[in-house]
mmCIF file of C-alpha atoms in Angstrom:
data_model
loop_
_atom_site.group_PDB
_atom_site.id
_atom_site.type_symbol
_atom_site.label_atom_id
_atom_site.label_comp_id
_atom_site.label_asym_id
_atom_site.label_seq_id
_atom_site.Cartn_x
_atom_site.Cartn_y
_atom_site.Cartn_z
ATOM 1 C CA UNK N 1 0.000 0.000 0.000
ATOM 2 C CA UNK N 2 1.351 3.748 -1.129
ATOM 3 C CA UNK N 3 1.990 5.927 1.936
ATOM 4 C CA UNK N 4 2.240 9.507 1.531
ATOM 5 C CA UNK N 5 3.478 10.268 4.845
ATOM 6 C CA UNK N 6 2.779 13.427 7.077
ATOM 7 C CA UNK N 7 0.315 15.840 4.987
ATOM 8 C CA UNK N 8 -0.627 18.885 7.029
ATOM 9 C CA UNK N 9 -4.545 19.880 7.242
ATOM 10 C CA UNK N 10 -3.954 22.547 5.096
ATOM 11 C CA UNK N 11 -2.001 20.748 2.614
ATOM 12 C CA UNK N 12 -4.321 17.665 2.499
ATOM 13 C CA UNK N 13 -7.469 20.136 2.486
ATOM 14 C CA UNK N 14 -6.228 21.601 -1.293
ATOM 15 C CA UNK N 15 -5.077 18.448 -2.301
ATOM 16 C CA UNK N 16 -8.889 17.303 -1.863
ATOM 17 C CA UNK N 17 -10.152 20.606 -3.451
ATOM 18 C CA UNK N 18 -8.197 21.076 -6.205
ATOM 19 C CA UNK N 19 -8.822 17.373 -6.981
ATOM 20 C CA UNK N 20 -12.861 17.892 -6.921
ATOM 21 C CA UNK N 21 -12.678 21.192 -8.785
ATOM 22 C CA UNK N 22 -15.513 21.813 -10.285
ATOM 23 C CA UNK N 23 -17.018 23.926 -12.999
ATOM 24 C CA UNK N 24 -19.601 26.524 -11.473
ATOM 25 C CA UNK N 25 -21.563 29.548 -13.120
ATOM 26 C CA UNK N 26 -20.038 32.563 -12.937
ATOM 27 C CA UNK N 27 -16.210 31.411 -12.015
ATOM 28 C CA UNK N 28 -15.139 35.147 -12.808
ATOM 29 C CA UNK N 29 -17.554 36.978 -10.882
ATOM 30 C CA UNK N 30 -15.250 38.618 -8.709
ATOM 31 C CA UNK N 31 -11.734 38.046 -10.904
ATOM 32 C CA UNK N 32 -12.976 39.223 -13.921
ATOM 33 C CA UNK N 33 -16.934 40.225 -13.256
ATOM 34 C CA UNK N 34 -17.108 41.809 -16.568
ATOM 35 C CA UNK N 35 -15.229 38.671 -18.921
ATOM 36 C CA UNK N 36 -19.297 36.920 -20.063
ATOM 37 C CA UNK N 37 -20.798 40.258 -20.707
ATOM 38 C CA UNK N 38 -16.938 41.708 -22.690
ATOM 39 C CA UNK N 39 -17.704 38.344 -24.928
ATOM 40 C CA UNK N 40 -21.279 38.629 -25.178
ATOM 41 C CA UNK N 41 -20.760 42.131 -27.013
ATOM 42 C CA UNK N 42 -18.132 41.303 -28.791
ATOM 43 C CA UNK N 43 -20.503 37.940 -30.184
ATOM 44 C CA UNK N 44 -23.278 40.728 -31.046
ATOM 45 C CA UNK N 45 -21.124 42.831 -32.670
ATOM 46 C CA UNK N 46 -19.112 40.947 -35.068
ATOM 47 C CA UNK N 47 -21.008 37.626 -35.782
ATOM 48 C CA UNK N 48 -24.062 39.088 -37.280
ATOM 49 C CA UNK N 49 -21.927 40.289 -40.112
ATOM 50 C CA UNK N 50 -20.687 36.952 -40.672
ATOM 51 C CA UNK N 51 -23.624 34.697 -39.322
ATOM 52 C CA UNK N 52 -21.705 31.437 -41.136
ATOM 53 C CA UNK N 53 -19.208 32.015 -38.330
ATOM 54 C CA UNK N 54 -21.222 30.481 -35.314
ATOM 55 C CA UNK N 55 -21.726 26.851 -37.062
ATOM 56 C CA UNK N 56 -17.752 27.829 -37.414
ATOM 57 C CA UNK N 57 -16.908 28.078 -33.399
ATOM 58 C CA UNK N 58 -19.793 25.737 -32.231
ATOM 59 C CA UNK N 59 -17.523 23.417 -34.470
ATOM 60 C CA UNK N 60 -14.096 24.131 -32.745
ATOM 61 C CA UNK N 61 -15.837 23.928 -29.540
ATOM 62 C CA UNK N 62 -16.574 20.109 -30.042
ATOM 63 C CA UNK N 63 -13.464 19.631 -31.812
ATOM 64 C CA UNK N 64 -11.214 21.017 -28.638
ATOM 65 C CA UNK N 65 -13.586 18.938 -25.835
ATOM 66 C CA UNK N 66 -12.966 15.625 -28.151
ATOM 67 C CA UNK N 67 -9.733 16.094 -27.878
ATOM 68 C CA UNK N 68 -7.980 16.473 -24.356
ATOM 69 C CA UNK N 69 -11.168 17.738 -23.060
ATOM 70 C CA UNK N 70 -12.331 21.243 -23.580
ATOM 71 C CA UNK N 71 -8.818 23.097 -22.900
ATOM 72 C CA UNK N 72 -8.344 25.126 -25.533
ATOM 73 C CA UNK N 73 -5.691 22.421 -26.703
ATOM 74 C CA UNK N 74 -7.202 23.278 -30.120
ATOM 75 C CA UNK N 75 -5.583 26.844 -30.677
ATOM 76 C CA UNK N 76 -2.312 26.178 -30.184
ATOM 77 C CA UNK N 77 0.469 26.527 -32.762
ATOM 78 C CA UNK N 78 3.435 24.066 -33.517
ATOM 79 C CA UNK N 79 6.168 25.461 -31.009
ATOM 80 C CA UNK N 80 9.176 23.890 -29.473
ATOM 81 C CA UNK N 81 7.369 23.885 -25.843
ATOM 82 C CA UNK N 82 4.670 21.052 -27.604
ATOM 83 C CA UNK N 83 7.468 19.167 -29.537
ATOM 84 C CA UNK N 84 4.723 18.173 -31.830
ATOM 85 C CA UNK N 85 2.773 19.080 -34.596
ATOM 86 C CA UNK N 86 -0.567 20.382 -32.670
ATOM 87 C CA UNK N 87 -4.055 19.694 -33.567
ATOM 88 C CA UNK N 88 -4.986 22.773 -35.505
ATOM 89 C CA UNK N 89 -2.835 20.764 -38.125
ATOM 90 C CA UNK N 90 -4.249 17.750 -37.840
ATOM 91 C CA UNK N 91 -6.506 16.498 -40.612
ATOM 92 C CA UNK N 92 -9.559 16.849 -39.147
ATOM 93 C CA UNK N 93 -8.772 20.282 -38.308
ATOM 94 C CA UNK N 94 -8.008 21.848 -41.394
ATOM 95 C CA UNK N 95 -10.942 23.264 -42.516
ATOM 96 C CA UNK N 96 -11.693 25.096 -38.606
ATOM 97 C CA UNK N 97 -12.133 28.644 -39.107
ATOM 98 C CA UNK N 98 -12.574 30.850 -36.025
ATOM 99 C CA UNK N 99 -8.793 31.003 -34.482
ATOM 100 C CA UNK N 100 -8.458 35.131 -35.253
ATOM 101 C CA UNK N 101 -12.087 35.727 -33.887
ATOM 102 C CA UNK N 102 -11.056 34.063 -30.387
ATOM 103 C CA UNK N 103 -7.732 35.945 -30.204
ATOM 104 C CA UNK N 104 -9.446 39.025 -30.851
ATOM 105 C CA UNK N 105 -11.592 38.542 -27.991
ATOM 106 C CA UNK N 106 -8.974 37.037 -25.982
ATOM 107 C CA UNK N 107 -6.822 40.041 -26.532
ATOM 108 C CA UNK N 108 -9.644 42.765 -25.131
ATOM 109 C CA UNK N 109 -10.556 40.349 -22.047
ATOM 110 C CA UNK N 110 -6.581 40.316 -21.572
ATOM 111 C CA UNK N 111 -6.575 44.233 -21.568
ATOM 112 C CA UNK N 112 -9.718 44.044 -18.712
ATOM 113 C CA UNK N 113 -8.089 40.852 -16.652
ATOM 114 C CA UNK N 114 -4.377 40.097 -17.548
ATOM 115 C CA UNK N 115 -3.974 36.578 -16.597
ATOM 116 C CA UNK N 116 -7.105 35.409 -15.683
ATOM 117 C CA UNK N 117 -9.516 34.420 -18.113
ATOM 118 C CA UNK N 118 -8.540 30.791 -19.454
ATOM 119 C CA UNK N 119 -8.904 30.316 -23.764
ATOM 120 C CA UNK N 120 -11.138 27.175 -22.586
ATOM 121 C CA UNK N 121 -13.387 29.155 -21.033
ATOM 122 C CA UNK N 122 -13.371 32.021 -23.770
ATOM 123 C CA UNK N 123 -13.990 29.228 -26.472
ATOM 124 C CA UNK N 124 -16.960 27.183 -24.426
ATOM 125 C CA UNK N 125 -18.695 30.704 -24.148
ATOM 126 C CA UNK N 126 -18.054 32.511 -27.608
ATOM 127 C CA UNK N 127 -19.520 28.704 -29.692
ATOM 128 C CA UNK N 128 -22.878 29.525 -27.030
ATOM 129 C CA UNK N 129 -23.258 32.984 -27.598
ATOM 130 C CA UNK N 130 -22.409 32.727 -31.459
ATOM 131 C CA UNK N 131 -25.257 30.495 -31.673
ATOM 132 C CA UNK N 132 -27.862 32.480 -29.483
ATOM 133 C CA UNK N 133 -26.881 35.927 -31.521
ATOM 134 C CA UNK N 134 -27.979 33.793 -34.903
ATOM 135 C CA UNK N 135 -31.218 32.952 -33.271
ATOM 136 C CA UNK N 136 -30.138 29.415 -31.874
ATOM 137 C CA UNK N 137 -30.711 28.127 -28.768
ATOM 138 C CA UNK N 138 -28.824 29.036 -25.182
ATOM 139 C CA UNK N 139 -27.417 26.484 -22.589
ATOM 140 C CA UNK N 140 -25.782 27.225 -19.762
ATOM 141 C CA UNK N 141 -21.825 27.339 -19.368
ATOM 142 C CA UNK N 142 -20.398 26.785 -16.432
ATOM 143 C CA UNK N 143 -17.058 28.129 -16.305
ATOM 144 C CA UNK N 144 -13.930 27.596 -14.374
ATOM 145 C CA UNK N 145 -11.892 25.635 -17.322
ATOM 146 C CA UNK N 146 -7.830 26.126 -17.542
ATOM 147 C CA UNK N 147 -5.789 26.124 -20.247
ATOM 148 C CA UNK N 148 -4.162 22.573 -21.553
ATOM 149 C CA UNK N 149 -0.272 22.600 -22.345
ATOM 150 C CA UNK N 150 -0.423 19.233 -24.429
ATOM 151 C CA UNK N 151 -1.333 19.150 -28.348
ATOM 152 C CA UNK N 152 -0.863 16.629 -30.779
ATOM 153 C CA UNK N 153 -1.974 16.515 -34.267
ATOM 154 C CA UNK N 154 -1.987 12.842 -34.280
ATOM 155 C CA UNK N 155 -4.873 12.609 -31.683
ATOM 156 C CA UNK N 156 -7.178 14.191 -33.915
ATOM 157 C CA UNK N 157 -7.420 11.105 -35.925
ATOM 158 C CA UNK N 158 -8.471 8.919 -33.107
ATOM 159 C CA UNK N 159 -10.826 11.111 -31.130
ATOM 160 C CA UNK N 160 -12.517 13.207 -33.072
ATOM 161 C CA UNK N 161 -15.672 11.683 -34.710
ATOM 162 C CA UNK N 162 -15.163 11.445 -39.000
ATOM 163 C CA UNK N 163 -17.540 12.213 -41.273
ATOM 164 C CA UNK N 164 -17.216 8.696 -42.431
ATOM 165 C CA UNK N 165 -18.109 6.915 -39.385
ATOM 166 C CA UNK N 166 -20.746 4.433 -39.077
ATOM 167 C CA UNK N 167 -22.943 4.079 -36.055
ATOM 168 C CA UNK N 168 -20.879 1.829 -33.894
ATOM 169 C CA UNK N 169 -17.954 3.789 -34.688
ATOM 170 C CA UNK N 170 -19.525 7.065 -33.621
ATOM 171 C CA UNK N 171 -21.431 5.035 -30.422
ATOM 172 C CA UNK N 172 -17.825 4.244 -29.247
ATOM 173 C CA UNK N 173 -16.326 7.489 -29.760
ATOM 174 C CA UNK N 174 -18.894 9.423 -27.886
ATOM 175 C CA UNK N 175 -18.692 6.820 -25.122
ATOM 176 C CA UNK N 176 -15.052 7.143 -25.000
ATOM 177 C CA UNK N 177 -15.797 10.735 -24.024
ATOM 178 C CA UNK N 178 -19.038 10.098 -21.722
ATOM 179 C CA UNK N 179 -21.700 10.772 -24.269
ATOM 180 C CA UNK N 180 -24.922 8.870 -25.118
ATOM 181 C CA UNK N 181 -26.721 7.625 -27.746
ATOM 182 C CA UNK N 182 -29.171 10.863 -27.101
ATOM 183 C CA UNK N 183 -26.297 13.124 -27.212
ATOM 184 C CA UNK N 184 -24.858 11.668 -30.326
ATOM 185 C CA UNK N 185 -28.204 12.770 -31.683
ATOM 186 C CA UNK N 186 -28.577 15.747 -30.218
ATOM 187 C CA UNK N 187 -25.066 17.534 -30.984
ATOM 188 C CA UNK N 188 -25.631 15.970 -34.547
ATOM 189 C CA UNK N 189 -28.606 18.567 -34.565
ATOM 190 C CA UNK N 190 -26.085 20.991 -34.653
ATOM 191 C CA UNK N 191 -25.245 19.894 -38.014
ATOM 192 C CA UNK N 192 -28.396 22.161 -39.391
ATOM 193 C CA UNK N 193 -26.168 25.015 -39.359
ATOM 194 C CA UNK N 194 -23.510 23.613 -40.496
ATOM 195 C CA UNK N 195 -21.340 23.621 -44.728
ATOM 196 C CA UNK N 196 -19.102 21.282 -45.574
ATOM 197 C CA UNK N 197 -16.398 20.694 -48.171
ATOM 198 C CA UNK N 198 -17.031 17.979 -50.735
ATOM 199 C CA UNK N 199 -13.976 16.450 -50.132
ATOM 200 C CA UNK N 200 -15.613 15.163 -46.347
ATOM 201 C CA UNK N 201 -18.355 12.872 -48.623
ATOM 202 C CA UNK N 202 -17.524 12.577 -52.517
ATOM 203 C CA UNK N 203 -16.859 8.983 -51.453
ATOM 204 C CA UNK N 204 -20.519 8.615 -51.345
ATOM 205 C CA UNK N 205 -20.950 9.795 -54.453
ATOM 206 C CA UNK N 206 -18.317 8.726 -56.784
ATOM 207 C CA UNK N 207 -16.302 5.791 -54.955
ATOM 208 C CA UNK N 208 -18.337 4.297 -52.442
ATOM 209 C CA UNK N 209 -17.009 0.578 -52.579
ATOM 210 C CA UNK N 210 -13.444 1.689 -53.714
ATOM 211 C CA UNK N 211 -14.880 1.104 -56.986
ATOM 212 C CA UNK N 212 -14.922 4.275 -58.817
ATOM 213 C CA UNK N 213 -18.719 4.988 -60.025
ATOM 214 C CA UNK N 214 -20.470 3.670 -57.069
ATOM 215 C CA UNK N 215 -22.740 5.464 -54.675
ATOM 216 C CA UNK N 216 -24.005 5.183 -51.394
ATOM 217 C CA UNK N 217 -27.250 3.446 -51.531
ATOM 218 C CA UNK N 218 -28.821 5.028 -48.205
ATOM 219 C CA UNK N 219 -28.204 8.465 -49.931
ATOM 220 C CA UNK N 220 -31.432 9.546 -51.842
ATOM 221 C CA UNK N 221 -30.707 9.073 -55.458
ATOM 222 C CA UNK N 222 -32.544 12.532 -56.038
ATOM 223 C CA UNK N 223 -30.271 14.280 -53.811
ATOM 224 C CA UNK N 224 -26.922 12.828 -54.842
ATOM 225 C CA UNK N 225 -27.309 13.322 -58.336
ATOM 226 C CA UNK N 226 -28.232 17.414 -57.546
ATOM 227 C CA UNK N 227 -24.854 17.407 -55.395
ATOM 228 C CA UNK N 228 -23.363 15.333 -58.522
ATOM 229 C CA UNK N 229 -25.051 18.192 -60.858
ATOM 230 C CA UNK N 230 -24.352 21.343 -58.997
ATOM 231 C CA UNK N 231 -21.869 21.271 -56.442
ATOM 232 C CA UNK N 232 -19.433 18.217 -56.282
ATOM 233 C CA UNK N 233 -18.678 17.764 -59.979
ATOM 234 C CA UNK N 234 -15.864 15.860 -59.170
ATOM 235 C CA UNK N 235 -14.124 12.958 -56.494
ATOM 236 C CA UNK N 236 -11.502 15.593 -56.415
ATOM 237 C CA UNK N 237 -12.897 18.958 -55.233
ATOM 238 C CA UNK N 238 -11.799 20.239 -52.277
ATOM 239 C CA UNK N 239 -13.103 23.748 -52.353
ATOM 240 C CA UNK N 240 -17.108 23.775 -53.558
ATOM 241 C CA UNK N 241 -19.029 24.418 -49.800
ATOM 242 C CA UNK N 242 -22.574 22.823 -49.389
ATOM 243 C CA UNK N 243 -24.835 23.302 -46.833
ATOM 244 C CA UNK N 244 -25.652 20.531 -44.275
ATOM 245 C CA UNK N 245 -29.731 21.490 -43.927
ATOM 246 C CA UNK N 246 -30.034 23.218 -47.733
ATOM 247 C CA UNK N 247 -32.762 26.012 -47.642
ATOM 248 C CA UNK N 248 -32.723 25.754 -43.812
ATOM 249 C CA UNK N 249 -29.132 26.256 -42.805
ATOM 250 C CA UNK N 250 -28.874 29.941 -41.695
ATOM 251 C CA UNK N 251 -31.890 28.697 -39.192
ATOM 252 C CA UNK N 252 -31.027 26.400 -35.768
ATOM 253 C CA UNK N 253 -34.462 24.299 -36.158
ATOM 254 C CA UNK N 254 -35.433 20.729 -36.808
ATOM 255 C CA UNK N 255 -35.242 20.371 -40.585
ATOM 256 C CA UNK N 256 -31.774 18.393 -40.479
ATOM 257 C CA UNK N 257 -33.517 16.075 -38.627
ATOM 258 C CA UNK N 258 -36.346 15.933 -41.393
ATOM 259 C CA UNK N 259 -34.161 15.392 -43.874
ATOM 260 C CA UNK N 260 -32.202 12.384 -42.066
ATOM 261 C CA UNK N 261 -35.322 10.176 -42.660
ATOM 262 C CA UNK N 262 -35.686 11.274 -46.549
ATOM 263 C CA UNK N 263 -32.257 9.483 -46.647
ATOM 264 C CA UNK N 264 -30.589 13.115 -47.344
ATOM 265 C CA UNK N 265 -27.892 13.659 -44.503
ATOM 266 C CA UNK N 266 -24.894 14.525 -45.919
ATOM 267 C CA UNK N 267 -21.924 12.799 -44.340
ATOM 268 C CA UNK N 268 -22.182 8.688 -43.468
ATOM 269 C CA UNK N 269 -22.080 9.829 -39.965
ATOM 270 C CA UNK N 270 -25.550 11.576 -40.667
ATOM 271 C CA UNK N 271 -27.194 8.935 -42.495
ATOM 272 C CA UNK N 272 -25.328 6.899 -39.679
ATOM 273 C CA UNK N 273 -27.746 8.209 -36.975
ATOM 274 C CA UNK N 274 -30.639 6.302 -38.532
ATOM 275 C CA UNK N 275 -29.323 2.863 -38.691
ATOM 276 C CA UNK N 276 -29.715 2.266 -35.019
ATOM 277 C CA UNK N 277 -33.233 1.472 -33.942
ATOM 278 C CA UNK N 278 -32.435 3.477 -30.851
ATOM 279 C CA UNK N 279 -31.065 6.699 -31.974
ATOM 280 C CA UNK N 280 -33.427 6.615 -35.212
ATOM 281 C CA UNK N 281 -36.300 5.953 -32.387
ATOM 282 C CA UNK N 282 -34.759 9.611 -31.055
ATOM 283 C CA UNK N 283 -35.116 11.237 -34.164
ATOM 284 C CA UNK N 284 -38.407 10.155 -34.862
ATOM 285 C CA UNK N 285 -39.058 12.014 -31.208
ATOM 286 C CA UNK N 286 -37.667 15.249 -32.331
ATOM 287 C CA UNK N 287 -39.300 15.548 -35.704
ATOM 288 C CA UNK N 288 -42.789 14.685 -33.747
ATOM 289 C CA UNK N 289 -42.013 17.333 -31.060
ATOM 290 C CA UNK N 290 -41.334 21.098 -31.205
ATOM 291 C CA UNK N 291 -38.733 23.229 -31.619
ATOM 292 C CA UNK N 292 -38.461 24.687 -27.327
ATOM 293 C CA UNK N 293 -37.905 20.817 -26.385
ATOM 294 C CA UNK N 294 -35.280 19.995 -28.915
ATOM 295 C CA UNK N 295 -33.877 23.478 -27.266
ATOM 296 C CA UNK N 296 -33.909 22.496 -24.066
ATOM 297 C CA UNK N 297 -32.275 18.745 -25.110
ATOM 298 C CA UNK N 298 -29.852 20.126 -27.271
ATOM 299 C CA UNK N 299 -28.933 22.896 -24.543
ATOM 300 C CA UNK N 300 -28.696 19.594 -21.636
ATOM 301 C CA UNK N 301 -26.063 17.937 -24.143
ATOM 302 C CA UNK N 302 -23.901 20.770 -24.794
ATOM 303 C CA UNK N 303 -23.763 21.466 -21.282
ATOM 304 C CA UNK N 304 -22.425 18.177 -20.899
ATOM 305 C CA UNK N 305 -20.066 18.235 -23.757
ATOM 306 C CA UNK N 306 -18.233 21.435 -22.340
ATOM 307 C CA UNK N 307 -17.490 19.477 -18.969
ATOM 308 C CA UNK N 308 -15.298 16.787 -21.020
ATOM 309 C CA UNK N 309 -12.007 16.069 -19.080
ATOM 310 C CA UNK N 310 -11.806 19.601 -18.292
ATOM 311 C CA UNK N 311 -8.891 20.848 -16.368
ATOM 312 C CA UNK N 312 -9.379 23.022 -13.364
ATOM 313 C CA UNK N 313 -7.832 23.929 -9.809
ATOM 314 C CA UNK N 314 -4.367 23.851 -10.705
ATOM 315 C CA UNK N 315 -4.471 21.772 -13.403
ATOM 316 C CA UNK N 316 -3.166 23.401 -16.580
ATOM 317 C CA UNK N 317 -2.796 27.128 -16.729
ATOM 318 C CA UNK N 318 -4.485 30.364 -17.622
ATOM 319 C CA UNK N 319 -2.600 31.432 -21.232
ATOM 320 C CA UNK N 320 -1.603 34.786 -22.132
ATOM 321 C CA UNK N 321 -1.805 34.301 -25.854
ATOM 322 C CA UNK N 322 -4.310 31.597 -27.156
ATOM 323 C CA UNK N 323 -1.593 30.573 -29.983
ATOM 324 C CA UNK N 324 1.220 29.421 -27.478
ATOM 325 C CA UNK N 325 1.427 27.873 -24.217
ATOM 326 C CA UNK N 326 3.103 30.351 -21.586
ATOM 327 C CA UNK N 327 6.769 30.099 -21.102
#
């Protein structure tokens, strides 16, 4: 048996503290009282010009919490400190746009509270209120998270969910993380905001079977040959941006769900989501119910997906500059 020897109340009292850290609302209400509303202006002032931007950091949001838990482990650049190539460069991770729009805010939070506002933190509540200034819905965010000093490219690959996952892929991944079968389905709903690049499903429409000229047969026919048609021409285009709910995607609302049962999600991960009897049995839910409960179920998931293996106490640090760990 370990022995620790002599550990003085005091000692032994922040051991136990620091160890149950916890996430609570309003962490900076007397270090920074001003940080939530600084960000919430900032949200209203710069994301209604570019609207497309909120499916953009509710995006890097999931992508940071998948990986190393939500500590901001997504904005660093390659320095020496890491050692490694860092996630923003990973493949998955290519395509995230946002990293400017977080500095920016980082930087004027900086000027209010040097030092004391953690990236994590800044990231958890920008994806919220980017998505409540568009007209989506709000969920609470706890706050409290510190900054990670760990970022590998290479993790990317193996916990972030692809866009070519099947269900018992994706069921595994969220589990990995502490996620349900409800909240695989529920932050999937965020997907009705959401473009993509071509390159993240051609296979289903030119080279489904690694033969070139086949198609995935749980994609509606109609619908792949209008992608085919007018917007991925080719296996190889990496550029051409399609919307994820078409007609519906500047609006958070149910319609991706809709169009998940007329076989028209857009990754194999989408179409994924109705192969299960259990998480098809939750969409089936959705579509039947209204809009304020898939609100309040989304908002109950994304709570939960911004307490992933966060760091906290004295855990990780509070960085100066989003880009590079402190030295």
């Amino acid at each position: 048996m370990a022995t620790f020897g002599y550990l003085s109340p005091l000692i032994l009292l922040c051991i136990l503290v620091s160890s149950h850290a916890q996430l609570q609302q309003n962490f900076y209400a007397k270090s920074c009282p001003k940080a939530e509303k600084i960000i919430l202006e900032y949200v209203h002032k710069h994301i209604p010009n570019a609207p497309s931007l909120a499916a953009a950091l509710i995006r890097m949001h999931f992508h940071d919490c998948f990986v190393r838990g939500c500590d901001a482990s997504v904005l660093l650049n390659f320095t020496s400190s890491t050692g490694n190539q860092t996630e923003k460069f990973g493949i998955p991770n290519l395509t995230l746009r946002g990293f400017s729009f977080i500095d920016n805010v980082k930087k004027i939070i900086e000027d209010e509270c040097p030092g004391v506002v953690s990236c994590a933190d800044i990231v958890a509540l920008v994806a919220r209120d980017s998505v409540v200034v568009t007209g989506g819905p709000s969920w609470s965010v706890p706050t409290g998270r510190r900054d990670g000093r760990i970022s590998n490219a290479s993790e990317t690959l193996t916990d972030i969910p692809a866009p070519t996952s099947n269900f018992s892929t994706l069921q595994n991944d969220f589990s990995r993380k502490g996620l349900d079968l409800k909240d695989l389905v529920l932050l999937s709903g965020a997907h009705t905001i959401g473009i993509s690049h071509c390159s993240s499903f051609s296979t289903r429409l030119y080279n489904f079977t690694g033969t070139f000229g086949t198609q995935d047969p749980s994609l509606d026919s109609e619908y792949a040959a209008n992608l085919k048609a007018n917007k991925c021409k080719s296996i190889n285009d990496n550029t051409t941006i399609v919307e994820m709910d078409p007609g519906s995607f500047r609006t958070f609302d149910l319609s991706y769900y809709k169009l998940l049962l007329k076989r028209r999600g857009l990754f194999q991960s989408d179409a994924a989501l109705t192969t299960s009897t259990t998480t098809k049995s939750y969409i089936d839910q959705l579509v039947a119910g209204s809009l304020k409960e898939f609100y309040v179920e989304f908002a109950q998931s994304m709570e939960k997906m911004g307490r992933i293996e966060v760091k906290t106490g004295s855990d990780g640090e509070i960085r100066k500059h989003c880009a590079v760990v402190n030295s």
